Amino acid sequence: MMRVLIVEARFYPEISDELYEGAAAALKAANVTSDRVEVPGALEIPAAIKLAAGQYDGFVALGCVMRGETYHFEVVSNESARGLMDLMVRDGLCIGNGILTVEDEDQAMHRARREGGDKGGDAARACIALMTLKDRFKS
């Protein structure tokens, strides 16, 4: 049975909860077991995944980066995505990226809710697809 670690940034707890609900439901529907860990923000997600590498078949990264008045939005958005991509390409890890990059809270909630964009579920399904593909190429 496949085992996935959900790594969740808790900077916006209400949005994170919605993303988690979608991811957990998608993993359960696919009969994939999961554990959950929390990190403070999106920049910490790649590091947490690296620390857990080798212990799980895949990872789901969940969080939200909301545009503010400074350049910080671009740094966090770009560097968290780059960190995840490095882990996927360099280390061959199966990661579903569910880190939202949005303009405001309304946009984030719409994308996070299962009856809206279900981006947490999308990230979990991407992780499952990558794990399945990796298993296929192992044979």
PDB file of C-alpha atoms in Angstrom:
ATOM      1  CA  MET A   1       0.000   0.000   0.000  1.00  0.00           C
ATOM      2  CA  MET A   2       1.274   3.464  -0.898  1.00  0.00           C
ATOM      3  CA  ARG A   3       2.120   5.816   1.946  1.00  0.00           C
ATOM      4  CA  VAL A   4       2.109   9.605   1.623  1.00  0.00           C
ATOM      5  CA  LEU A   5       3.182  12.432   3.890  1.00  0.00           C
ATOM      6  CA  ILE A   6       1.072  15.572   3.755  1.00  0.00           C
ATOM      7  CA  VAL A   7       3.233  18.586   4.615  1.00  0.00           C
ATOM      8  CA  GLU A   8       1.053  21.503   5.496  1.00  0.00           C
ATOM      9  CA  ALA A   9       2.048  25.140   6.026  1.00  0.00           C
ATOM     10  CA  ARG A  10      -0.198  26.595   8.739  1.00  0.00           C
ATOM     11  CA  PHE A  11       0.310  30.322   8.059  1.00  0.00           C
ATOM     12  CA  TYR A  12      -3.374  30.605   7.023  1.00  0.00           C
ATOM     13  CA  PRO A  13      -5.036  27.877   9.136  1.00  0.00           C
ATOM     14  CA  GLU A  14      -8.559  28.101   7.671  1.00  0.00           C
ATOM     15  CA  ILE A  15      -7.239  27.769   4.125  1.00  0.00           C
ATOM     16  CA  SER A  16      -4.868  24.979   5.159  1.00  0.00           C
ATOM     17  CA  ASP A  17      -7.756  23.065   6.725  1.00  0.00           C
ATOM     18  CA  GLU A  18      -9.724  23.237   3.465  1.00  0.00           C
ATOM     19  CA  LEU A  19      -6.719  22.104   1.420  1.00  0.00           C
ATOM     20  CA  TYR A  20      -6.109  19.230   3.839  1.00  0.00           C
ATOM     21  CA  GLU A  21      -9.718  18.039   3.635  1.00  0.00           C
ATOM     22  CA  GLY A  22      -9.468  17.768  -0.148  1.00  0.00           C
ATOM     23  CA  ALA A  23      -6.103  16.017  -0.058  1.00  0.00           C
ATOM     24  CA  ALA A  24      -7.154  13.561   2.651  1.00  0.00           C
ATOM     25  CA  ALA A  25     -10.354  12.691   0.787  1.00  0.00           C
ATOM     26  CA  ALA A  26      -8.496  12.087  -2.489  1.00  0.00           C
ATOM     27  CA  LEU A  27      -5.900   9.879  -0.796  1.00  0.00           C
ATOM     28  CA  LYS A  28      -8.576   7.912   1.058  1.00  0.00           C
ATOM     29  CA  ALA A  29     -10.546   7.413  -2.181  1.00  0.00           C
ATOM     30  CA  ALA A  30      -7.393   5.958  -3.765  1.00  0.00           C
ATOM     31  CA  ASN A  31      -6.751   3.701  -0.741  1.00  0.00           C
ATOM     32  CA  VAL A  32      -3.492   5.519   0.067  1.00  0.00           C
ATOM     33  CA  THR A  33      -2.478   5.876   3.707  1.00  0.00           C
ATOM     34  CA  SER A  34      -1.185   9.218   4.891  1.00  0.00           C
ATOM     35  CA  ASP A  35       0.459  11.031   7.753  1.00  0.00           C
ATOM     36  CA  ARG A  36       0.330  14.768   8.336  1.00  0.00           C
ATOM     37  CA  VAL A  37       2.950  17.201   9.577  1.00  0.00           C
ATOM     38  CA  GLU A  38       2.720  20.950   9.972  1.00  0.00           C
ATOM     39  CA  VAL A  39       5.331  23.590   9.237  1.00  0.00           C
ATOM     40  CA  PRO A  40       5.104  27.353   9.825  1.00  0.00           C
ATOM     41  CA  GLY A  41       5.073  28.502   6.190  1.00  0.00           C
ATOM     42  CA  ALA A  42       5.527  27.549   2.551  1.00  0.00           C
ATOM     43  CA  LEU A  43       9.300  28.040   2.580  1.00  0.00           C
ATOM     44  CA  GLU A  44       9.654  25.253   5.156  1.00  0.00           C
ATOM     45  CA  ILE A  45       7.725  22.672   3.107  1.00  0.00           C
ATOM     46  CA  PRO A  46      10.624  21.551   0.845  1.00  0.00           C
ATOM     47  CA  ALA A  47      12.927  21.157   3.864  1.00  0.00           C
ATOM     48  CA  ALA A  48      10.382  19.032   5.725  1.00  0.00           C
ATOM     49  CA  ILE A  49       9.940  16.821   2.654  1.00  0.00           C
ATOM     50  CA  LYS A  50      13.715  16.416   2.325  1.00  0.00           C
ATOM     51  CA  LEU A  51      13.916  15.381   5.993  1.00  0.00           C
ATOM     52  CA  ALA A  52      11.270  12.677   5.432  1.00  0.00           C
ATOM     53  CA  ALA A  53      12.613  11.450   2.065  1.00  0.00           C
ATOM     54  CA  GLY A  54      12.976   7.682   1.957  1.00  0.00           C
ATOM     55  CA  GLN A  55      10.270   7.126   4.556  1.00  0.00           C
ATOM     56  CA  TYR A  56       7.277   7.729   2.252  1.00  0.00           C
ATOM     57  CA  ASP A  57       6.294   6.879  -1.308  1.00  0.00           C
ATOM     58  CA  GLY A  58       5.112  10.408  -1.987  1.00  0.00           C
ATOM     59  CA  PHE A  59       4.370  13.820  -0.581  1.00  0.00           C
ATOM     60  CA  VAL A  60       1.602  16.395  -0.788  1.00  0.00           C
ATOM     61  CA  ALA A  61       2.648  20.011  -0.204  1.00  0.00           C
ATOM     62  CA  LEU A  62      -0.171  22.237   1.058  1.00  0.00           C
ATOM     63  CA  GLY A  63      -0.121  25.922   1.876  1.00  0.00           C
ATOM     64  CA  CYS A  64      -1.025  29.385   0.732  1.00  0.00           C
ATOM     65  CA  VAL A  65       1.005  32.423  -0.250  1.00  0.00           C
ATOM     66  CA  MET A  66      -1.051  35.605  -0.480  1.00  0.00           C
ATOM     67  CA  ARG A  67       0.125  38.726  -2.292  1.00  0.00           C
ATOM     68  CA  GLY A  68       0.995  41.584   0.027  1.00  0.00           C
ATOM     69  CA  GLU A  69       2.577  44.962  -0.382  1.00  0.00           C
ATOM     70  CA  THR A  70       6.174  43.768  -0.623  1.00  0.00           C
ATOM     71  CA  TYR A  71       8.374  41.534  -2.760  1.00  0.00           C
ATOM     72  CA  HIS A  72       8.027  38.766  -0.148  1.00  0.00           C
ATOM     73  CA  PHE A  73       5.161  37.162  -2.131  1.00  0.00           C
ATOM     74  CA  GLU A  74       7.401  36.552  -5.143  1.00  0.00           C
ATOM     75  CA  VAL A  75      10.246  35.197  -3.032  1.00  0.00           C
ATOM     76  CA  VAL A  76       8.069  32.732  -1.123  1.00  0.00           C
ATOM     77  CA  SER A  77       6.090  31.670  -4.193  1.00  0.00           C
ATOM     78  CA  ASN A  78       9.107  31.171  -6.416  1.00  0.00           C
ATOM     79  CA  GLU A  79      11.435  29.607  -3.849  1.00  0.00           C
ATOM     80  CA  SER A  80       8.903  27.144  -2.448  1.00  0.00           C
ATOM     81  CA  ALA A  81       8.040  26.003  -5.982  1.00  0.00           C
ATOM     82  CA  ARG A  82      11.720  25.782  -6.913  1.00  0.00           C
ATOM     83  CA  GLY A  83      12.456  23.775  -3.781  1.00  0.00           C
ATOM     84  CA  LEU A  84       9.710  21.289  -4.599  1.00  0.00           C
ATOM     85  CA  MET A  85      10.795  21.035  -8.238  1.00  0.00           C
ATOM     86  CA  ASP A  86      14.400  20.389  -7.187  1.00  0.00           C
ATOM     87  CA  LEU A  87      13.239  17.536  -4.959  1.00  0.00           C
ATOM     88  CA  MET A  88      11.157  16.071  -7.769  1.00  0.00           C
ATOM     89  CA  VAL A  89      13.725  16.329 -10.553  1.00  0.00           C
ATOM     90  CA  ARG A  90      17.002  15.952  -8.659  1.00  0.00           C
ATOM     91  CA  ASP A  91      15.886  13.450  -6.021  1.00  0.00           C
ATOM     92  CA  GLY A  92      13.086  11.682  -7.890  1.00  0.00           C
ATOM     93  CA  LEU A  93      10.505  12.371  -5.194  1.00  0.00           C
ATOM     94  CA  CYS A  94       6.801  12.177  -6.015  1.00  0.00           C
ATOM     95  CA  ILE A  95       5.292  15.468  -4.858  1.00  0.00           C
ATOM     96  CA  GLY A  96       1.895  16.980  -5.493  1.00  0.00           C
ATOM     97  CA  ASN A  97       2.159  20.760  -5.214  1.00  0.00           C
ATOM     98  CA  GLY A  98      -0.873  22.248  -3.493  1.00  0.00           C
ATOM     99  CA  ILE A  99       0.695  25.546  -2.469  1.00  0.00           C
ATOM    100  CA  LEU A 100      -1.740  28.239  -3.561  1.00  0.00           C
ATOM    101  CA  THR A 101      -0.395  31.562  -4.809  1.00  0.00           C
ATOM    102  CA  VAL A 102      -3.272  34.016  -4.683  1.00  0.00           C
ATOM    103  CA  GLU A 103      -4.228  37.667  -4.571  1.00  0.00           C
ATOM    104  CA  ASP A 104      -6.573  37.556  -1.569  1.00  0.00           C
ATOM    105  CA  GLU A 105      -8.387  35.364   0.946  1.00  0.00           C
ATOM    106  CA  ASP A 106     -11.561  35.005  -1.144  1.00  0.00           C
ATOM    107  CA  GLN A 107      -9.573  33.648  -4.076  1.00  0.00           C
ATOM    108  CA  ALA A 108      -7.693  31.303  -1.751  1.00  0.00           C
ATOM    109  CA  MET A 109     -10.845  29.900  -0.140  1.00  0.00           C
ATOM    110  CA  HIS A 110     -12.476  29.337  -3.516  1.00  0.00           C
ATOM    111  CA  ARG A 111      -9.455  27.413  -4.773  1.00  0.00           C
ATOM    112  CA  ALA A 112      -9.037  25.471  -1.505  1.00  0.00           C
ATOM    113  CA  ARG A 113     -12.618  24.289  -0.879  1.00  0.00           C
ATOM    114  CA  ARG A 114     -13.546  20.851  -2.169  1.00  0.00           C
ATOM    115  CA  GLU A 115     -16.686  22.266  -3.774  1.00  0.00           C
ATOM    116  CA  GLY A 116     -14.584  25.009  -5.369  1.00  0.00           C
ATOM    117  CA  GLY A 117     -11.189  24.396  -6.909  1.00  0.00           C
ATOM    118  CA  ASP A 118     -10.250  21.429  -4.661  1.00  0.00           C
ATOM    119  CA  LYS A 119      -6.558  22.187  -5.082  1.00  0.00           C
ATOM    120  CA  GLY A 120      -5.674  19.981  -2.111  1.00  0.00           C
ATOM    121  CA  GLY A 121      -7.388  17.073  -3.851  1.00  0.00           C
ATOM    122  CA  ASP A 122      -5.661  17.966  -7.112  1.00  0.00           C
ATOM    123  CA  ALA A 123      -2.262  17.906  -5.378  1.00  0.00           C
ATOM    124  CA  ALA A 124      -2.997  14.501  -3.851  1.00  0.00           C
ATOM    125  CA  ARG A 125      -4.108  13.114  -7.214  1.00  0.00           C
ATOM    126  CA  ALA A 126      -0.918  14.475  -8.836  1.00  0.00           C
ATOM    127  CA  CYS A 127       1.156  12.757  -6.163  1.00  0.00           C
ATOM    128  CA  ILE A 128      -0.691   9.472  -6.774  1.00  0.00           C
ATOM    129  CA  ALA A 129      -0.147   9.788 -10.523  1.00  0.00           C
ATOM    130  CA  LEU A 130       3.595  10.307 -10.025  1.00  0.00           C
ATOM    131  CA  MET A 131       3.875   7.390  -7.586  1.00  0.00           C
ATOM    132  CA  THR A 132       2.062   5.161 -10.074  1.00  0.00           C
ATOM    133  CA  LEU A 133       4.344   6.279 -12.892  1.00  0.00           C
ATOM    134  CA  LYS A 134       7.463   5.743 -10.771  1.00  0.00           C
ATOM    135  CA  ASP A 135       6.279   2.239  -9.901  1.00  0.00           C
ATOM    136  CA  ARG A 136       5.636   1.517 -13.591  1.00  0.00           C
ATOM    137  CA  PHE A 137       9.161   2.571 -14.576  1.00  0.00           C
ATOM    138  CA  LYS A 138      10.705   0.484 -11.773  1.00  0.00           C
ATOM    139  CA  SER A 139       9.381  -2.718 -13.344  1.00  0.00           C
TER     140      SER A 139
END
